[in-house]
Amino acid sequence: MASKTQSCFEDFFPIMANKLGGDGLVGELCNGFRLLMDADKGLITFDSLKKNAAVWGLQDLTDDDLRNMVKEGDLDGDGALSQMDFCVLMFRLSPDLMEQSQFLLEEALHQELKGCY
């Protein structure tokens, strides 16, 4: 269910990736993860997301919205987001970055295959 307050989303990840490089972007994602995680569990839980949501401007999201965010990124089904779950989710939510990543992967594979002949 969508929240009552819809915001316009502009995908800044490709710009960040170009500016920071791969390692820098992953570092920033790790920093974001730490801002939202439960310090005792080392995971982003519904409760930690709700508690820390204002940091990301998400204070107007409903509990259902926050639960759905955790569910969307929960790759292993444990009801929380690990750092890997969080990073994968952030990439999945950035179609432009995913497209760029696919291009870079295809380019790397092409170069690798050229070296095999």
PDB file of C-alpha atoms in Angstrom:
ATOM      1  CA  MET A   1       0.000   0.000   0.000  1.00  0.00           C
ATOM      2  CA  ALA A   2       1.390   3.387  -0.932  1.00  0.00           C
ATOM      3  CA  SER A   3       1.837   6.049   1.685  1.00  0.00           C
ATOM      4  CA  LYS A   4      -0.361   9.123   1.711  1.00  0.00           C
ATOM      5  CA  THR A   5       2.673  11.265   0.982  1.00  0.00           C
ATOM      6  CA  GLN A   6       4.251  10.449  -2.358  1.00  0.00           C
ATOM      7  CA  SER A   7       7.544  12.091  -3.189  1.00  0.00           C
ATOM      8  CA  CYS A   8       9.287  12.514  -6.495  1.00  0.00           C
ATOM      9  CA  PHE A   9      12.325  10.265  -6.712  1.00  0.00           C
ATOM     10  CA  GLU A  10      15.341  11.359  -8.665  1.00  0.00           C
ATOM     11  CA  ASP A  11      18.034   8.725  -9.099  1.00  0.00           C
ATOM     12  CA  PHE A  12      21.350  10.243  -8.016  1.00  0.00           C
ATOM     13  CA  PHE A  13      23.191   6.907  -7.736  1.00  0.00           C
ATOM     14  CA  PRO A  14      24.731   7.038 -11.225  1.00  0.00           C
ATOM     15  CA  ILE A  15      26.077  10.528 -10.508  1.00  0.00           C
ATOM     16  CA  MET A  16      27.443   9.360  -7.148  1.00  0.00           C
ATOM     17  CA  ALA A  17      29.008   6.288  -8.771  1.00  0.00           C
ATOM     18  CA  ASN A  18      30.734   8.425 -11.410  1.00  0.00           C
ATOM     19  CA  LYS A  19      31.971  10.918  -8.845  1.00  0.00           C
ATOM     20  CA  LEU A  20      32.993   8.512  -6.067  1.00  0.00           C
ATOM     21  CA  GLY A  21      34.000   5.465  -8.068  1.00  0.00           C
ATOM     22  CA  GLY A  22      32.992   1.947  -7.124  1.00  0.00           C
ATOM     23  CA  ASP A  23      34.823   1.782  -3.807  1.00  0.00           C
ATOM     24  CA  GLY A  24      33.609   5.222  -2.754  1.00  0.00           C
ATOM     25  CA  LEU A  25      30.000   4.390  -3.585  1.00  0.00           C
ATOM     26  CA  VAL A  26      30.136   1.143  -1.624  1.00  0.00           C
ATOM     27  CA  GLY A  27      31.672   3.064   1.288  1.00  0.00           C
ATOM     28  CA  GLU A  28      28.803   5.545   1.234  1.00  0.00           C
ATOM     29  CA  LEU A  29      26.277   2.700   1.102  1.00  0.00           C
ATOM     30  CA  CYS A  30      27.963   1.155   4.137  1.00  0.00           C
ATOM     31  CA  ASN A  31      27.700   4.483   5.950  1.00  0.00           C
ATOM     32  CA  GLY A  32      23.990   4.640   5.085  1.00  0.00           C
ATOM     33  CA  PHE A  33      23.522   1.099   6.338  1.00  0.00           C
ATOM     34  CA  ARG A  34      25.144   1.962   9.670  1.00  0.00           C
ATOM     35  CA  LEU A  35      22.826   4.967  10.065  1.00  0.00           C
ATOM     36  CA  LEU A  36      19.750   2.740   9.765  1.00  0.00           C
ATOM     37  CA  MET A  37      20.861  -0.463  11.466  1.00  0.00           C
ATOM     38  CA  ASP A  38      20.159  -1.762  14.935  1.00  0.00           C
ATOM     39  CA  ALA A  39      23.586  -1.432  16.569  1.00  0.00           C
ATOM     40  CA  ASP A  40      23.096  -4.516  18.736  1.00  0.00           C
ATOM     41  CA  LYS A  41      21.991  -6.789  15.890  1.00  0.00           C
ATOM     42  CA  GLY A  42      24.095  -5.310  13.082  1.00  0.00           C
ATOM     43  CA  LEU A  43      21.014  -5.436  10.831  1.00  0.00           C
ATOM     44  CA  ILE A  44      18.341  -3.057   9.625  1.00  0.00           C
ATOM     45  CA  THR A  45      15.153  -4.188  11.302  1.00  0.00           C
ATOM     46  CA  PHE A  46      11.686  -2.704  11.036  1.00  0.00           C
ATOM     47  CA  ASP A  47      12.202  -1.073  14.435  1.00  0.00           C
ATOM     48  CA  SER A  48      15.598   0.405  13.567  1.00  0.00           C
ATOM     49  CA  LEU A  49      14.291   1.644  10.219  1.00  0.00           C
ATOM     50  CA  LYS A  50      11.328   3.282  11.902  1.00  0.00           C
ATOM     51  CA  LYS A  51      13.540   4.837  14.584  1.00  0.00           C
ATOM     52  CA  ASN A  52      16.106   6.179  12.105  1.00  0.00           C
ATOM     53  CA  ALA A  53      13.897   6.893   9.087  1.00  0.00           C
ATOM     54  CA  ALA A  54      13.943  10.670   9.617  1.00  0.00           C
ATOM     55  CA  VAL A  55      17.681  10.673   8.796  1.00  0.00           C
ATOM     56  CA  TRP A  56      16.712   9.839   5.214  1.00  0.00           C
ATOM     57  CA  GLY A  57      13.584  12.007   5.088  1.00  0.00           C
ATOM     58  CA  LEU A  58      11.304   8.992   5.474  1.00  0.00           C
ATOM     59  CA  GLN A  59       9.483  10.131   8.617  1.00  0.00           C
ATOM     60  CA  ASP A  60       6.140  10.345   6.767  1.00  0.00           C
ATOM     61  CA  LEU A  61       6.134   6.713   5.642  1.00  0.00           C
ATOM     62  CA  THR A  62       3.614   4.401   7.255  1.00  0.00           C
ATOM     63  CA  ASP A  63       4.541   1.285   9.209  1.00  0.00           C
ATOM     64  CA  ASP A  64       3.313  -0.792   6.254  1.00  0.00           C
ATOM     65  CA  ASP A  65       5.610   1.162   3.917  1.00  0.00           C
ATOM     66  CA  LEU A  66       8.590   0.543   6.206  1.00  0.00           C
ATOM     67  CA  ARG A  67       7.764  -3.167   6.577  1.00  0.00           C
ATOM     68  CA  ASN A  68       7.481  -3.448   2.799  1.00  0.00           C
ATOM     69  CA  MET A  69      10.876  -1.773   2.392  1.00  0.00           C
ATOM     70  CA  VAL A  70      12.472  -4.367   4.649  1.00  0.00           C
ATOM     71  CA  LYS A  71      10.590  -7.179   2.924  1.00  0.00           C
ATOM     72  CA  GLU A  72      11.632  -5.923  -0.541  1.00  0.00           C
ATOM     73  CA  GLY A  73      15.316  -6.087   0.306  1.00  0.00           C
ATOM     74  CA  ASP A  74      15.343  -9.161   2.554  1.00  0.00           C
ATOM     75  CA  LEU A  75      17.187 -11.645   0.345  1.00  0.00           C
ATOM     76  CA  ASP A  76      17.537 -14.435   2.907  1.00  0.00           C
ATOM     77  CA  GLY A  77      14.066 -14.151   4.457  1.00  0.00           C
ATOM     78  CA  ASP A  78      15.223 -13.459   8.007  1.00  0.00           C
ATOM     79  CA  GLY A  79      12.985 -10.384   8.358  1.00  0.00           C
ATOM     80  CA  ALA A  80      15.871  -7.902   8.421  1.00  0.00           C
ATOM     81  CA  LEU A  81      18.401  -6.376   6.043  1.00  0.00           C
ATOM     82  CA  SER A  82      22.040  -7.361   6.244  1.00  0.00           C
ATOM     83  CA  GLN A  83      24.596  -4.975   4.815  1.00  0.00           C
ATOM     84  CA  MET A  84      24.646  -7.051   1.610  1.00  0.00           C
ATOM     85  CA  ASP A  85      20.818  -7.025   1.411  1.00  0.00           C
ATOM     86  CA  PHE A  86      20.863  -3.235   1.782  1.00  0.00           C
ATOM     87  CA  CYS A  87      23.520  -2.656  -0.886  1.00  0.00           C
ATOM     88  CA  VAL A  88      21.796  -4.971  -3.362  1.00  0.00           C
ATOM     89  CA  LEU A  89      18.480  -3.213  -2.710  1.00  0.00           C
ATOM     90  CA  MET A  90      20.001   0.216  -3.305  1.00  0.00           C
ATOM     91  CA  PHE A  91      21.423  -0.954  -6.641  1.00  0.00           C
ATOM     92  CA  ARG A  92      18.120  -2.579  -7.621  1.00  0.00           C
ATOM     93  CA  LEU A  93      16.276   0.659  -6.866  1.00  0.00           C
ATOM     94  CA  SER A  94      18.521   2.550  -9.270  1.00  0.00           C
ATOM     95  CA  PRO A  95      17.552   1.464 -12.794  1.00  0.00           C
ATOM     96  CA  ASP A  96      20.161   3.749 -14.362  1.00  0.00           C
ATOM     97  CA  LEU A  97      22.931   2.335 -12.208  1.00  0.00           C
ATOM     98  CA  MET A  98      21.781  -1.219 -12.904  1.00  0.00           C
ATOM     99  CA  GLU A  99      21.858  -0.450 -16.628  1.00  0.00           C
ATOM    100  CA  GLN A 100      25.338   1.044 -16.281  1.00  0.00           C
ATOM    101  CA  SER A 101      26.480  -1.984 -14.274  1.00  0.00           C
ATOM    102  CA  GLN A 102      25.177  -4.351 -16.927  1.00  0.00           C
ATOM    103  CA  PHE A 103      27.038  -2.419 -19.627  1.00  0.00           C
ATOM    104  CA  LEU A 104      30.274  -2.490 -17.602  1.00  0.00           C
ATOM    105  CA  LEU A 105      29.874  -6.225 -16.948  1.00  0.00           C
ATOM    106  CA  GLU A 106      29.254  -6.935 -20.627  1.00  0.00           C
ATOM    107  CA  GLU A 107      32.279  -4.836 -21.573  1.00  0.00           C
ATOM    108  CA  ALA A 108      34.484  -6.679 -19.064  1.00  0.00           C
ATOM    109  CA  LEU A 109      33.250 -10.058 -20.310  1.00  0.00           C
ATOM    110  CA  HIS A 110      33.865  -9.034 -23.914  1.00  0.00           C
ATOM    111  CA  GLN A 111      37.434  -8.008 -23.064  1.00  0.00           C
ATOM    112  CA  GLU A 112      37.976 -11.241 -21.144  1.00  0.00           C
ATOM    113  CA  LEU A 113      36.679 -13.356 -24.016  1.00  0.00           C
ATOM    114  CA  LYS A 114      38.887 -11.495 -26.519  1.00  0.00           C
ATOM    115  CA  GLY A 115      41.881 -12.560 -24.461  1.00  0.00           C
ATOM    116  CA  CYS A 116      40.890 -16.227 -24.767  1.00  0.00           C
ATOM    117  CA  TYR A 117      41.339 -16.349 -28.543  1.00  0.00           C
TER     118      TYR A 117
END
